[in-house]
Structure formats: C-alpha cells, structure tokens
Tab-separated table of C-alpha atoms in Angstrom:
chain	number	residue	atom	x	y	z
J	3	TYR	CA	-51.326	60.511	64.380
J	4	ARG	CA	-54.228	61.401	61.983
J	5	PHE	CA	-55.704	58.858	59.678
J	6	ARG	CA	-57.691	59.846	56.177
J	7	LEU	CA	-59.142	57.307	54.213
J	8	THR	CA	-60.674	58.596	51.219
J	9	PRO	CA	-63.695	57.101	49.394
J	10	LYS	CA	-64.398	56.777	45.961
J	11	LEU	CA	-66.477	54.801	43.388
J	12	TYR	CA	-67.018	54.461	40.124
J	13	ARG	CA	-69.433	52.694	37.982
J	14	GLY	CA	-69.094	50.767	34.858
J	15	LYS	CA	-68.766	47.049	34.689
J	16	ASN	CA	-66.572	44.845	36.737
J	17	THR	CA	-65.398	48.606	37.985
J	18	LEU	CA	-63.606	47.879	41.685
J	19	PRO	CA	-64.533	50.623	44.368
J	20	ALA	CA	-61.083	52.395	44.925
J	21	GLU	CA	-60.062	52.971	48.726
J	22	VAL	CA	-56.581	54.838	48.918
J	23	CYS	CA	-55.837	55.359	52.929
J	24	GLU	CA	-53.268	57.947	53.414
J	25	ILE	CA	-51.291	58.198	56.380
J	26	MET	CA	-50.853	62.099	57.286
J	27	LEU	CA	-47.784	61.883	59.116
J	28	PRO	CA	-44.952	64.627	59.517
J	29	ALA	CA	-42.162	62.870	59.097
J	30	GLU	CA	-41.048	60.538	56.401
J	31	SER	CA	-43.939	58.611	54.712
J	32	ARG	CA	-44.115	55.955	51.965
J	33	THR	CA	-46.966	54.895	49.226
J	34	VAL	CA	-47.032	51.677	48.063
J	35	VAL	CA	-49.293	51.453	44.866
J	36	PRO	CA	-51.729	48.476	44.092
J	37	PHE	CA	-51.373	45.795	42.004
J	38	GLY	CA	-53.926	43.242	40.329
J	39	HIS	CA	-57.019	43.329	37.807
J	40	ASN	CA	-60.138	44.806	37.982
J	41	GLU	CA	-61.378	41.933	40.434
J	42	LEU	CA	-58.998	41.728	42.433
J	43	LEU	CA	-56.839	44.352	43.562
J	44	PHE	CA	-54.003	43.860	47.124
J	45	ARG	CA	-52.977	47.148	48.718
J	46	GLY	CA	-50.488	48.084	51.593
J	47	SER	CA	-48.565	50.496	52.851
J	48	TRP	CA	-45.312	51.634	54.755
J	49	GLY	CA	-44.457	54.848	57.083
J	50	GLU	CA	-42.467	56.439	59.730
J	51	GLY	CA	-43.082	59.353	62.066
J	52	PHE	CA	-42.925	61.276	65.330
J	53	HIS	CA	-45.278	63.558	67.823
J	54	ALA	CA	-42.775	66.533	69.187
J	55	PRO	CA	-43.831	67.491	73.525
J	56	THR	CA	-45.705	70.147	73.441
J	57	PHE	CA	-44.350	73.891	74.770
J	58	GLY	CA	-46.458	73.134	78.326
J	59	GLN	CA	-45.215	68.819	78.045
J	60	LEU	CA	-42.255	70.718	77.972
J	61	TYR	CA	-41.802	73.524	80.393
J	62	SER	CA	-44.777	73.884	82.587
J	63	PRO	CA	-44.368	75.435	85.612
J	64	SER	CA	-43.172	72.962	88.738
J	65	THR	CA	-45.491	72.421	91.430
J	66	GLU	CA	-44.768	70.994	95.077
J	67	GLY	CA	-48.048	69.643	97.375
J	68	PRO	CA	-48.593	66.502	99.160
J	69	VAL	CA	-49.605	63.127	98.436
J	70	PRO	CA	-52.963	62.762	98.144
J	71	GLY	CA	-53.624	59.898	101.401
J	72	ASN	CA	-51.039	57.539	102.727
J	73	ILE	CA	-47.803	55.837	100.585
J	74	GLN	CA	-45.824	52.033	101.353
J	75	ASP	CA	-42.083	52.870	100.612
J	76	PRO	CA	-41.887	50.701	98.031
J	77	GLU	CA	-37.911	49.881	99.159
J	78	LEU	CA	-37.707	50.798	103.418
J	79	CYS	CA	-41.621	49.617	104.152
J	80	PRO	CA	-40.809	45.114	102.899
J	81	LEU	CA	-38.300	45.955	105.304
J	82	ASN	CA	-39.886	48.063	108.284
J	83	PRO	CA	-43.333	45.570	107.854
J	84	GLY	CA	-45.959	47.077	109.956
J	85	ASN	CA	-44.049	49.512	110.730
J	86	PRO	CA	-45.922	53.137	110.279
J	87	VAL	CA	-42.238	55.214	109.881
J	88	TYR	CA	-42.063	53.536	107.020
J	89	CYS	CA	-45.735	52.253	105.282
J	90	SER	CA	-47.673	54.962	106.263
J	91	ILE	CA	-45.822	58.272	104.880
J	92	ARG	CA	-47.478	61.489	103.674
J	93	PRO	CA	-44.548	62.574	101.267
J	94	ASN	CA	-44.587	65.522	98.788
J	95	ALA	CA	-44.518	65.211	95.468
J	96	ARG	CA	-43.035	67.512	92.593
J	97	SER	CA	-44.815	67.751	88.432
J	98	GLY	CA	-44.432	70.002	85.380
J	99	GLY	CA	-42.611	70.147	82.256
J	100	ASN	CA	-39.708	67.504	81.568
J	101	PRO	CA	-37.907	69.646	78.886
J	102	ASP	CA	-35.455	66.575	78.769
J	103	LEU	CA	-38.828	64.303	76.429
J	104	LYS	CA	-38.300	63.319	73.523
J	105	PRO	CA	-40.760	63.326	70.314
J	106	GLU	CA	-43.393	60.592	70.454
J	107	THR	CA	-41.616	58.211	67.789
J	108	SER	CA	-44.276	55.391	65.299
J	109	LYS	CA	-43.824	52.882	62.364
J	110	GLN	CA	-46.916	51.168	60.899
J	111	TRP	CA	-47.874	49.249	57.864
J	112	THR	CA	-51.083	47.987	56.141
J	113	ILE	CA	-51.138	45.344	53.893
J	114	GLY	CA	-54.524	44.079	53.045
J	115	PHE	CA	-56.920	43.507	49.594
J	116	VAL	CA	-60.458	44.405	47.521
J	117	ALA	CA	-61.952	41.599	45.722
J	118	GLU	CA	-65.241	41.608	43.417
J	119	PRO	CA	-66.634	38.227	42.664
J	120	ALA	CA	-69.867	40.260	41.236
J	121	ASN	CA	-70.636	42.931	40.147
J	122	TRP	CA	-73.262	43.718	42.176
J	123	PHE	CA	-70.821	42.606	45.467
J	124	ASN	CA	-66.848	43.532	46.555
J	125	VAL	CA	-65.284	42.503	49.683
J	126	SER	CA	-61.786	44.065	51.815
J	127	MET	CA	-59.917	43.295	54.238
J	128	ASP	CA	-56.594	44.961	55.514
J	129	LEU	CA	-54.211	43.619	58.539
J	130	TRP	CA	-52.381	46.859	60.025
J	131	GLN	CA	-49.979	47.717	63.807
J	132	ILE	CA	-48.789	50.235	64.285
J	133	ASP	CA	-45.811	50.746	66.999
J	134	ARG	CA	-45.184	53.772	69.106
J	135	THR	CA	-42.492	54.355	71.185
J	136	ASP	CA	-40.966	56.884	73.592
J	137	ARG	CA	-44.590	58.162	74.267
J	138	VAL	CA	-45.197	61.275	76.343
J	139	TYR	CA	-47.468	60.035	79.565
J	140	SER	CA	-48.165	61.659	82.833
J	141	LEU	CA	-47.289	60.150	85.652
J	142	THR	CA	-48.714	60.876	88.870
J	143	PRO	CA	-47.297	60.081	91.924
J	144	GLN	CA	-48.595	57.100	92.991
J	145	GLN	CA	-47.645	55.256	89.760
J	146	VAL	CA	-44.799	56.337	90.568
J	147	VAL	CA	-44.306	53.980	93.455
J	148	ALA	CA	-46.401	51.865	92.063
J	149	ASN	CA	-43.800	50.830	89.289
J	150	TYR	CA	-40.734	52.148	91.512
J	151	THR	CA	-38.134	49.731	90.013
J	152	THR	CA	-39.346	51.565	86.473
J	153	PHE	CA	-39.463	54.848	87.477
J	154	PRO	CA	-36.700	53.870	91.265
J	155	GLU	CA	-34.955	57.658	89.599
J	156	ASN	CA	-38.342	59.369	90.738
J	157	ILE	CA	-37.928	59.135	94.390
J	158	VAL	CA	-35.396	61.156	95.786
J	159	ARG	CA	-34.447	60.450	99.399
J	160	ASN	CA	-32.783	62.089	101.989
J	161	PRO	CA	-29.205	60.973	103.046
J	162	ASP	CA	-30.301	59.359	105.672
J	163	GLY	CA	-32.920	57.374	103.095
J	164	SER	CA	-35.788	58.265	104.030
J	165	ILE	CA	-37.888	59.979	100.968
J	166	SER	CA	-37.368	63.540	100.356
J	167	TYR	CA	-40.520	64.170	97.875
J	168	ILE	CA	-41.286	61.982	94.323
J	169	ARG	CA	-41.056	63.268	91.630
J	170	ALA	CA	-44.622	62.900	88.791
J	171	GLY	CA	-45.143	64.925	85.525
J	172	PHE	CA	-44.342	63.784	82.080
J	173	VAL	CA	-41.734	60.794	81.100
J	174	ASN	CA	-41.362	58.823	78.363
J	175	ALA	CA	-42.878	55.161	78.183
J	176	SER	CA	-41.651	52.818	76.947
J	177	GLY	CA	-44.402	52.362	74.433
J	178	GLU	CA	-47.007	50.740	72.541
J	179	ILE	CA	-47.727	47.821	69.850
J	180	THR	CA	-51.133	48.647	68.312
J	181	ARG	CA	-52.319	45.999	64.911
J	182	GLY	CA	-56.286	45.286	63.456
J	183	ILE	CA	-58.119	44.315	60.992
J	184	ASP	CA	-60.768	46.298	58.916
J	185	VAL	CA	-63.781	43.775	56.573
J	186	GLY	CA	-65.790	45.252	55.226
J	187	ALA	CA	-68.794	44.144	52.346
J	188	ARG	CA	-70.917	46.008	50.404
J	189	PHE	CA	-73.240	45.354	47.888
J	190	ARG	CA	-75.261	47.234	45.047
J	191	TRP	CA	-78.912	46.358	43.599
J	192	ALA	CA	-81.393	48.697	41.762
J	193	ALA	CA	-84.941	47.982	42.859
J	194	THR	CA	-87.768	50.525	43.440
J	195	GLY	CA	-86.492	52.742	40.300
J	196	GLY	CA	-82.787	53.399	42.331
J	197	ARG	CA	-79.679	52.285	42.622
J	198	TRP	CA	-79.063	50.572	46.396
J	199	THR	CA	-75.998	51.007	48.487
J	200	ALA	CA	-75.761	48.559	51.629
J	201	ASN	CA	-72.199	48.847	53.659
J	202	LEU	CA	-70.859	46.620	56.131
J	203	ASP	CA	-67.347	46.746	58.058
J	204	GLY	CA	-65.934	45.822	61.294
J	205	THR	CA	-62.520	46.356	62.988
J	206	TYR	CA	-60.106	44.495	65.562
J	207	ILE	CA	-58.363	46.209	67.957
J	208	ASP	CA	-55.426	44.178	69.798
J	209	SER	CA	-53.886	46.778	71.899
C-alpha cells in the first residue's frame, strides 16, 4: 500500500495550512471533505483496498529438499517422548508458488483535526487504523511445525502416520491490525530579516 502526504502552506492572516492525506489504493476509496473554520479544522478519510499476489507467489517452481536441522513431529513426538524416530527427524520440505492464494484486502480510516490558536502556531493530531486480512506470507518448514494447529494440512503424512513432507511456501495469513496517532506542531516567526518555520512531528504505532 502507498501513502502520499501533500503539505500546502498558505500565507495570510488566520489561515491554516491545508494538509491532504491521499490513500492511493488499487480499489475503491472515498474522500471526506474537511469542515470547520479558519482556526479549527476537522478532517477524516476512509478507504478499502486490495493487493493481488505476484506472479512468483502464485506460480514459482516447486522445490524439495531436507529441512535444515532435525525437528520433532508435533503430533507423534508428544505420544512417544524421547523416541528419535518421532522426536529427531529430518523430513523433506516443499516450497514454491501457491495458485490458491487470495488477494490481500484492507480497510483503513483516519480522523483528526488542525487547530491554530495563534497566527504563529498550529497543532494537529490524527488517529488512524489499517486492518489487513489474508496477508500473503512465506512460511518456513520450522514455522509450519511450530504452528501445526494453524496449518495441519501443510504436514503431509504417509499411510503409517509418519511425515512424508512439509508443505512450506506462500500462504494467506489471518491478518494484521495496525493503528497509531500522528501529532505535529508548527511554529512561524520573523527574525533577522527573514521568516522562519519549525516543525515537530511524531508518530505512535501499535501493531
């Protein structure tokens, strides 16, 4: 996903800097027009998007080879503790493209304000959240084993129950929610024959 922030500053009495945050998505998006007066402005946006899997993620050739290092069978080792037949094995792993991948999707929103209590100072704050689902993720064989209950079908077994091979590679993960707060303060003053501007910006991210 791509984000573009375009700052614009208009000089004049009691005039706020107009900031427009445009979310560039390959799918549907909506723009909410800010409302307010020249000392307090509210703004917000909401959008949806998707990101299609790449050709390589879908159709890259399959490769097969032993997993790096010994692993434990997550199903049979607990039933046979200490038995190297189940607790110290090195099966093959297959990885490559996955033609069943679904596109990643997202929903995001922002809401905030810009205030100018004086003609030499303004402050802004924006709350935002991005909710991504069906993230395309490349699994290693170790991750498949460690998350066996999530990907049980990725451990392919022989008729006797032993592991035939581990299917690694690209999968659709459950999702991710990222939210945060953007804050900023701007100061303007005239000194030594010129006009000066100082900006303070910060972001808190919770993922």
